[in-house]
Amino acid sequence: FDLETRKIKKTSLDMGGGHAAMGAGDGRILCVAHHKPVSMMLDKDHKVLASFTAPAGFVYGGHALVLKDRNKFLLPMRAETPHTTADTGRLEVYDLTSLKKIDMVDSGGIQPHELHLIPNNPNEIAVTHYGDIAIPKPPLEFNVLDSKLTITDSHTLKPLRHYEQNGFNAMATHMRVSKDGWAYIVLTQYIHIEQPENLKPGEDGQKIALAELDRLFHQKWEGPIPNVAIEEQHIAVGLPFLRVNTQTGERQIIYKGDKFHQRSQSVAYNTLLETAIGLYYFSDNLILHKPGKDAEIITSAQLKLEGIRGVAEIPGTTFIAVCGTFHDVSVFDLQSRNVIARFDSKNFATTHLYHEADV
């Protein structure tokens, strides 16, 4: 989406499970797969410059990190089938010029997902780890053993500190780090909805799932169950937006109520306003947080969208871009609370949105 010309360019790629497409800082675009073995680097016209194939036993999953000043980029990988906490993920290191792999390092946790330099300490990288294993734990969708935020040396990529995110039985997934070094993290967990063939006569899969949500998490679903939850056959657990100090592990829990925190997805941070943005797909709203102030809610109606899924800061402005899962993108001014631009588009079940000045 070109913010100046309002033109939209779309290209189909020969890779499965696309998760995040982000700029490399020079017009190239780095496309990372999700639970699939192939990721790609494209030029500004979407021509494939290189394909990256995960080694045997691993698949890509998550968001790359470009270290432009060091001429490197990192790709996160998880063990294809993690069975124990010993089945940790890897960070692949590539040369940004040659696009050749130069190293691979153990991430120190299960399923590394999102990586960010810590702005006030660029010698460190914050990494979220899902922490779930492939052994079923019904009625939960994810068997979470070691969900955590890991702080890694940005030069050696060796883990320095681990901050376990206990108390929620949920995966630490998406994250951004504020300019003063606090990581904003969203969590994910579902209660599985039984399919008709697995039910006894007279049973209702949705009612069973809702009862389990109440039993395990002491939550009652408010209002109708979203169609997307029924289609995906799981009930989202309402889970907080976390603010974690990357130096000490101190944690603040941000929560506006179950109905506003269902099915987290993207996280953004507006540096100019020092405001973090957490997106909740099933709730169809954003949670805004600025330190020292109460969290606020922005609805999809205010964004003139539906089924919101991706959010990104537009650096140097008070604006964010937000996309619907299947349709359209809005540019929203966090200061005036107005939509200042809108794109009509087909988004193909997109999961994330990035801004890149050089694309």
Coordinates of C-alpha atoms in Angstrom, one line a residue:
F1 CA 0.0 0.0 0.0
D2 CA 1.7 3.2 -1.1
L3 CA 0.6 6.0 1.3
E4 CA 1.4 8.7 -1.2
T5 CA 0.0 7.4 -4.5
R6 CA -2.7 5.2 -2.9
K7 CA -1.6 2.4 -5.3
I8 CA -1.8 -1.3 -4.2
K9 CA 0.6 -4.0 -5.4
K10 CA -0.1 -7.7 -4.8
T11 CA 2.0 -10.7 -5.7
S12 CA 1.4 -14.4 -5.2
L13 CA 4.5 -16.2 -3.8
D14 CA 5.4 -19.9 -4.0
M15 CA 5.7 -20.3 -0.3
G16 CA 3.2 -21.7 2.3
G17 CA 2.0 -20.2 5.5
G18 CA 3.0 -16.6 5.0
H19 CA 3.1 -14.8 8.4
A20 CA 4.9 -11.5 8.2
A21 CA 6.3 -9.4 5.3
M22 CA 8.6 -6.7 6.4
G23 CA 11.0 -4.2 4.8
A24 CA 14.7 -4.8 4.9
G25 CA 15.4 -1.1 5.0
D26 CA 16.6 -0.8 1.4
G27 CA 13.5 -1.6 -0.6
R28 CA 13.8 -5.3 -0.3
I29 CA 11.0 -7.3 1.5
L30 CA 11.6 -10.2 3.8
C31 CA 8.7 -12.7 3.9
V32 CA 8.7 -15.1 6.8
A33 CA 6.6 -18.3 6.8
H34 CA 4.6 -19.6 9.7
H35 CA 5.1 -23.3 10.6
K36 CA 6.5 -23.9 7.1
P37 CA 10.0 -24.7 5.8
V38 CA 10.5 -21.9 3.2
S39 CA 10.9 -18.1 3.7
M40 CA 11.9 -15.5 1.0
M41 CA 13.6 -12.2 0.3
L42 CA 12.0 -10.1 -2.5
D43 CA 13.1 -7.0 -4.3
K44 CA 10.9 -3.9 -4.4
D45 CA 9.0 -5.2 -7.4
H46 CA 8.3 -8.5 -5.6
K47 CA 10.8 -10.5 -7.6
V48 CA 12.2 -13.4 -5.5
L49 CA 15.9 -12.7 -4.8
A50 CA 16.4 -15.7 -2.5
S51 CA 14.6 -18.6 -0.8
F52 CA 15.6 -19.8 2.6
T53 CA 15.0 -23.4 3.6
A54 CA 14.9 -24.5 7.2
P55 CA 17.2 -27.4 8.2
A56 CA 15.6 -30.8 8.8
G57 CA 13.6 -30.9 12.0
F58 CA 12.8 -27.2 12.0
V59 CA 10.3 -24.8 10.4
Y60 CA 10.1 -21.1 10.2
G61 CA 7.6 -19.3 12.5
G62 CA 7.3 -15.6 13.4
H63 CA 9.0 -12.3 12.5
A64 CA 12.5 -11.6 11.2
L65 CA 14.8 -9.0 12.7
V66 CA 16.9 -6.8 10.4
L67 CA 20.2 -5.5 11.9
K68 CA 21.0 -3.1 9.1
D69 CA 24.0 -1.4 10.8
R70 CA 25.6 -4.9 11.2
N71 CA 24.6 -6.1 7.7
K72 CA 22.7 -9.1 9.1
F73 CA 19.2 -10.3 9.5
L74 CA 17.7 -13.1 11.8
L75 CA 15.1 -15.6 11.0
P76 CA 13.4 -17.5 13.9
M77 CA 12.7 -21.2 13.6
R78 CA 11.0 -23.7 15.9
A79 CA 11.4 -27.4 16.3
E80 CA 8.9 -29.0 13.9
T81 CA 7.5 -31.2 16.6
P82 CA 8.5 -30.1 20.1
H83 CA 7.8 -32.7 22.7
T84 CA 9.7 -31.3 25.7
T85 CA 11.2 -28.1 26.9
A86 CA 14.5 -29.4 25.5
D87 CA 13.1 -29.0 21.9
T88 CA 14.2 -25.4 21.7
G89 CA 14.1 -23.2 18.6
R90 CA 16.9 -21.6 16.6
L91 CA 17.8 -18.2 15.2
E92 CA 19.4 -18.3 11.8
V93 CA 21.8 -15.5 10.9
Y94 CA 22.1 -14.2 7.3
D95 CA 24.3 -11.7 5.6
L96 CA 22.1 -8.9 4.4
T97 CA 24.1 -8.3 1.2
S98 CA 24.9 -11.8 0.0
L99 CA 21.8 -13.4 1.6
K100 CA 23.9 -16.4 2.6
K101 CA 23.5 -18.1 6.0
I102 CA 26.4 -17.4 8.3
D103 CA 25.3 -18.8 11.6
M104 CA 22.6 -20.6 13.6
V105 CA 22.1 -20.2 17.3
D106 CA 19.9 -21.9 19.9
S107 CA 17.2 -19.4 21.0
G108 CA 16.9 -20.8 24.5
G109 CA 13.2 -21.6 24.4
I110 CA 10.4 -23.3 22.6
Q111 CA 9.2 -21.5 19.4
P112 CA 10.9 -18.1 19.3
H113 CA 8.4 -15.9 17.5
E114 CA 9.0 -12.1 17.6
L115 CA 12.4 -10.4 18.0
H116 CA 13.1 -6.7 18.6
L117 CA 16.2 -4.7 19.6
I118 CA 15.8 -2.9 22.9
P119 CA 15.8 0.8 21.9
N120 CA 17.6 2.1 25.0
N121 CA 20.0 -0.9 25.0
P122 CA 20.9 -2.0 21.4
N123 CA 23.3 -4.6 22.8
E124 CA 20.2 -6.7 23.7
I125 CA 17.3 -8.3 21.8
A126 CA 13.9 -9.2 23.3
V127 CA 12.5 -12.5 22.0
T128 CA 9.1 -14.0 22.8
H129 CA 8.8 -17.8 23.1
Y130 CA 5.5 -19.6 22.7
G131 CA 6.6 -22.3 25.1
D132 CA 4.0 -24.9 23.9
I133 CA 4.7 -28.5 23.0
A134 CA 2.9 -30.9 20.5
I135 CA 1.5 -33.2 23.1
P136 CA -2.3 -32.6 23.3
K137 CA -3.9 -31.2 26.5
P138 CA -7.6 -31.1 25.9
P139 CA -9.7 -29.0 26.1
L140 CA -6.9 -26.5 25.7
E141 CA -5.5 -25.9 22.2
F142 CA -2.0 -25.3 23.4
N143 CA 0.0 -27.3 26.0
V144 CA 2.1 -24.5 27.4
L145 CA 5.1 -25.4 29.5
D146 CA 7.6 -22.5 29.1
S147 CA 6.0 -19.3 27.9
K148 CA 8.6 -16.5 28.4
L149 CA 10.3 -13.4 27.3
T150 CA 14.0 -14.0 26.6
I151 CA 16.6 -11.2 26.6
T152 CA 19.5 -12.1 24.2
D153 CA 22.9 -10.6 23.5
S154 CA 22.4 -8.8 20.2
H155 CA 26.0 -9.7 19.1
T156 CA 26.5 -13.3 20.2
L157 CA 22.7 -14.1 20.3
K158 CA 23.3 -16.0 23.5
P159 CA 20.4 -15.8 26.0
L160 CA 21.1 -13.5 29.0
R161 CA 17.9 -13.6 31.0
H162 CA 14.5 -15.4 30.8
Y163 CA 11.3 -13.9 32.3
E164 CA 8.7 -16.6 32.5
Q165 CA 5.1 -15.4 31.9
N166 CA 3.4 -17.6 34.5
G167 CA -0.1 -17.5 35.8
F168 CA -2.0 -17.5 32.5
N169 CA -1.5 -21.0 30.9
A170 CA -1.0 -19.1 27.6
M171 CA 1.6 -18.5 24.9
A172 CA 3.6 -15.3 24.8
T173 CA 3.3 -14.4 21.1
H174 CA 3.6 -10.9 19.7
M175 CA 5.5 -8.0 21.1
R176 CA 7.0 -4.5 20.7
V177 CA 9.5 -2.8 23.0
S178 CA 9.0 0.8 24.1
K179 CA 11.7 3.4 23.8
D180 CA 12.4 3.1 27.6
G181 CA 12.9 -0.7 27.4
W182 CA 9.5 -2.2 28.4
A183 CA 8.2 -5.1 26.3
Y184 CA 4.5 -5.1 25.5
I185 CA 3.3 -8.7 25.0
V186 CA 0.0 -10.3 24.1
L187 CA -0.9 -13.9 25.1
T188 CA -2.8 -16.6 23.3
Q189 CA -4.9 -19.7 24.4
Y190 CA -8.1 -21.4 23.2
I191 CA -10.7 -23.8 24.4
H192 CA -11.4 -26.4 21.7
I193 CA -14.9 -26.7 20.3
E194 CA -15.8 -30.3 19.8
Q195 CA -16.9 -31.3 16.3
P196 CA -20.3 -33.1 15.9
E197 CA -18.8 -36.5 15.3
N198 CA -17.0 -36.3 18.7
L199 CA -20.2 -35.4 20.6
K200 CA -22.6 -37.6 22.4
P201 CA -26.3 -37.4 21.3
G202 CA -27.8 -34.1 22.5
E203 CA -24.4 -32.5 23.3
D204 CA -23.5 -29.0 22.0
G205 CA -19.8 -28.4 21.3
Q206 CA -20.1 -24.7 21.9
K207 CA -21.7 -25.1 25.3
I208 CA -19.1 -27.6 26.3
A209 CA -16.3 -25.2 25.3
L210 CA -17.9 -22.3 27.1
A211 CA -18.3 -24.4 30.3
E212 CA -14.6 -25.3 30.1
L213 CA -13.7 -21.6 29.7
D214 CA -15.6 -20.9 32.9
R215 CA -14.2 -23.9 34.7
L216 CA -10.5 -23.3 33.7
F217 CA -10.3 -19.5 33.4
H218 CA -13.3 -18.3 35.4
Q219 CA -14.6 -16.4 32.3
K220 CA -18.1 -16.2 30.9
W221 CA -18.4 -15.2 27.2
E222 CA -20.4 -12.0 26.9
G223 CA -22.6 -11.7 23.8
P224 CA -22.8 -14.0 20.8
I225 CA -19.9 -16.2 19.9
P226 CA -18.2 -14.7 16.8
N227 CA -18.7 -16.6 13.6
V228 CA -14.9 -16.8 13.1
A229 CA -14.6 -18.6 16.5
I230 CA -17.2 -21.2 15.3
E231 CA -15.4 -21.6 12.0
E232 CA -12.0 -22.0 13.6
Q233 CA -13.6 -24.3 16.2
H234 CA -12.2 -22.7 19.3
I235 CA -13.2 -20.2 21.9
A236 CA -10.6 -17.6 22.7
V237 CA -9.6 -17.1 26.3
G238 CA -9.6 -13.4 27.4
L239 CA -6.0 -12.7 28.3
P240 CA -4.2 -9.5 29.4
F241 CA -1.8 -7.2 27.6
L242 CA 1.5 -7.4 29.5
R243 CA 4.1 -4.7 30.0
V244 CA 7.4 -6.3 31.1
N245 CA 10.6 -4.5 32.0
T246 CA 13.4 -6.0 29.9
Q247 CA 16.0 -5.4 32.5
T248 CA 14.3 -6.6 35.7
G249 CA 11.3 -8.7 34.6
E250 CA 8.9 -6.4 36.5
R251 CA 5.4 -6.9 35.0
Q252 CA 2.3 -4.8 34.7
I253 CA -1.0 -6.5 33.7
I254 CA -3.2 -4.4 31.5
Y255 CA -6.8 -5.7 31.3
K256 CA -10.1 -4.0 30.4
G257 CA -12.3 -7.1 30.7
D258 CA -12.7 -10.4 29.1
K259 CA -14.7 -9.2 26.1
F260 CA -12.0 -6.8 25.0
H261 CA -9.1 -9.2 25.1
Q262 CA -10.2 -12.2 23.0
R263 CA -7.8 -13.6 20.4
S264 CA -4.8 -11.4 20.4
Q265 CA -2.8 -10.8 17.3
S266 CA -0.5 -7.8 16.5
V267 CA 1.3 -5.3 18.7
A268 CA 2.6 -1.9 17.7
Y269 CA 4.2 1.0 19.5
N270 CA 3.9 4.7 18.5
T271 CA 7.1 6.3 19.6
L272 CA 6.0 9.9 19.3
L273 CA 3.0 9.4 21.6
E274 CA 4.8 6.7 23.7
T275 CA 1.7 4.5 23.3
A276 CA 1.5 0.8 22.9
I277 CA -1.2 -0.8 20.8
G278 CA -2.5 -4.4 21.3
L279 CA -4.9 -5.8 18.7
Y280 CA -7.6 -8.4 19.6
Y281 CA -9.1 -10.1 16.6
F282 CA -12.2 -11.8 18.1
S283 CA -13.0 -8.7 20.2
D284 CA -12.4 -6.6 17.0
N285 CA -10.7 -3.8 19.0
L286 CA -7.4 -2.2 19.9
I287 CA -6.2 -1.6 23.4
L288 CA -4.0 1.5 23.8
H289 CA -1.7 2.0 26.7
K290 CA 0.5 4.9 27.8
P291 CA 2.5 4.5 31.1
G292 CA 0.8 6.2 34.0
K293 CA -2.6 6.3 32.3
D294 CA -5.6 4.0 32.0
A295 CA -5.8 1.8 29.0
E296 CA -8.2 2.9 26.2
I297 CA -10.3 0.9 23.7
I298 CA -10.5 1.7 20.0
T299 CA -13.2 -0.3 18.2
S300 CA -13.2 -1.5 14.6
A301 CA -16.1 0.8 13.9
Q302 CA -14.0 3.8 14.8
L303 CA -11.3 2.4 12.4
K304 CA -14.0 1.9 9.7
L305 CA -12.9 -1.7 9.4
E306 CA -14.1 -5.1 10.4
G307 CA -12.2 -8.2 11.5
I308 CA -9.0 -6.2 12.3
R309 CA -5.8 -8.2 12.3
G310 CA -2.7 -6.2 11.7
V311 CA -1.4 -2.9 13.1
A312 CA 1.8 -0.8 12.5
E313 CA 3.2 2.5 13.5
I314 CA 3.9 5.1 10.8
P315 CA 7.2 6.4 12.3
G316 CA 7.6 10.1 13.0
T317 CA 3.8 10.6 13.1
T318 CA 0.9 10.1 15.4
F319 CA -0.5 7.7 12.9
I320 CA -1.0 3.9 12.8
A321 CA -2.1 1.7 9.9
V322 CA -4.6 -1.0 10.7
C323 CA -5.8 -3.8 8.3
G324 CA -8.9 -6.0 8.2
T325 CA -8.2 -9.7 7.9
F326 CA -9.9 -10.0 4.6
H327 CA -10.6 -6.4 3.4
D328 CA -9.2 -2.9 3.6
V329 CA -6.7 -0.8 5.4
S330 CA -7.2 2.4 7.5
V331 CA -4.7 5.0 8.6
F332 CA -5.8 6.3 12.0
D333 CA -4.5 9.3 13.9
L334 CA -4.1 8.3 17.5
Q335 CA -4.1 12.0 18.6
S336 CA -7.3 13.2 16.9
R337 CA -8.9 9.7 16.9
N338 CA -9.8 10.1 13.2
V339 CA -9.4 7.9 10.1
I340 CA -7.3 10.1 7.8
A341 CA -6.9 7.7 4.9
R342 CA -8.5 4.4 3.7
F343 CA -7.6 1.7 1.1
D344 CA -10.2 -0.6 -0.3
S345 CA -8.4 -3.9 -0.8
K346 CA -8.7 -7.7 -0.7
N347 CA -6.3 -8.8 2.0
F348 CA -6.4 -12.6 1.7
A349 CA -6.6 -13.5 5.4
T350 CA -3.6 -11.3 6.3
T351 CA -2.1 -11.6 9.8
H352 CA 0.3 -8.7 10.2
L353 CA 1.1 -5.2 8.8
Y354 CA 4.4 -3.4 8.6
H355 CA 5.4 0.1 7.5
E356 CA 8.6 0.5 5.5
A357 CA 9.7 3.9 4.2
D358 CA 12.1 2.5 1.6
V359 CA 9.8 0.1 -0.2

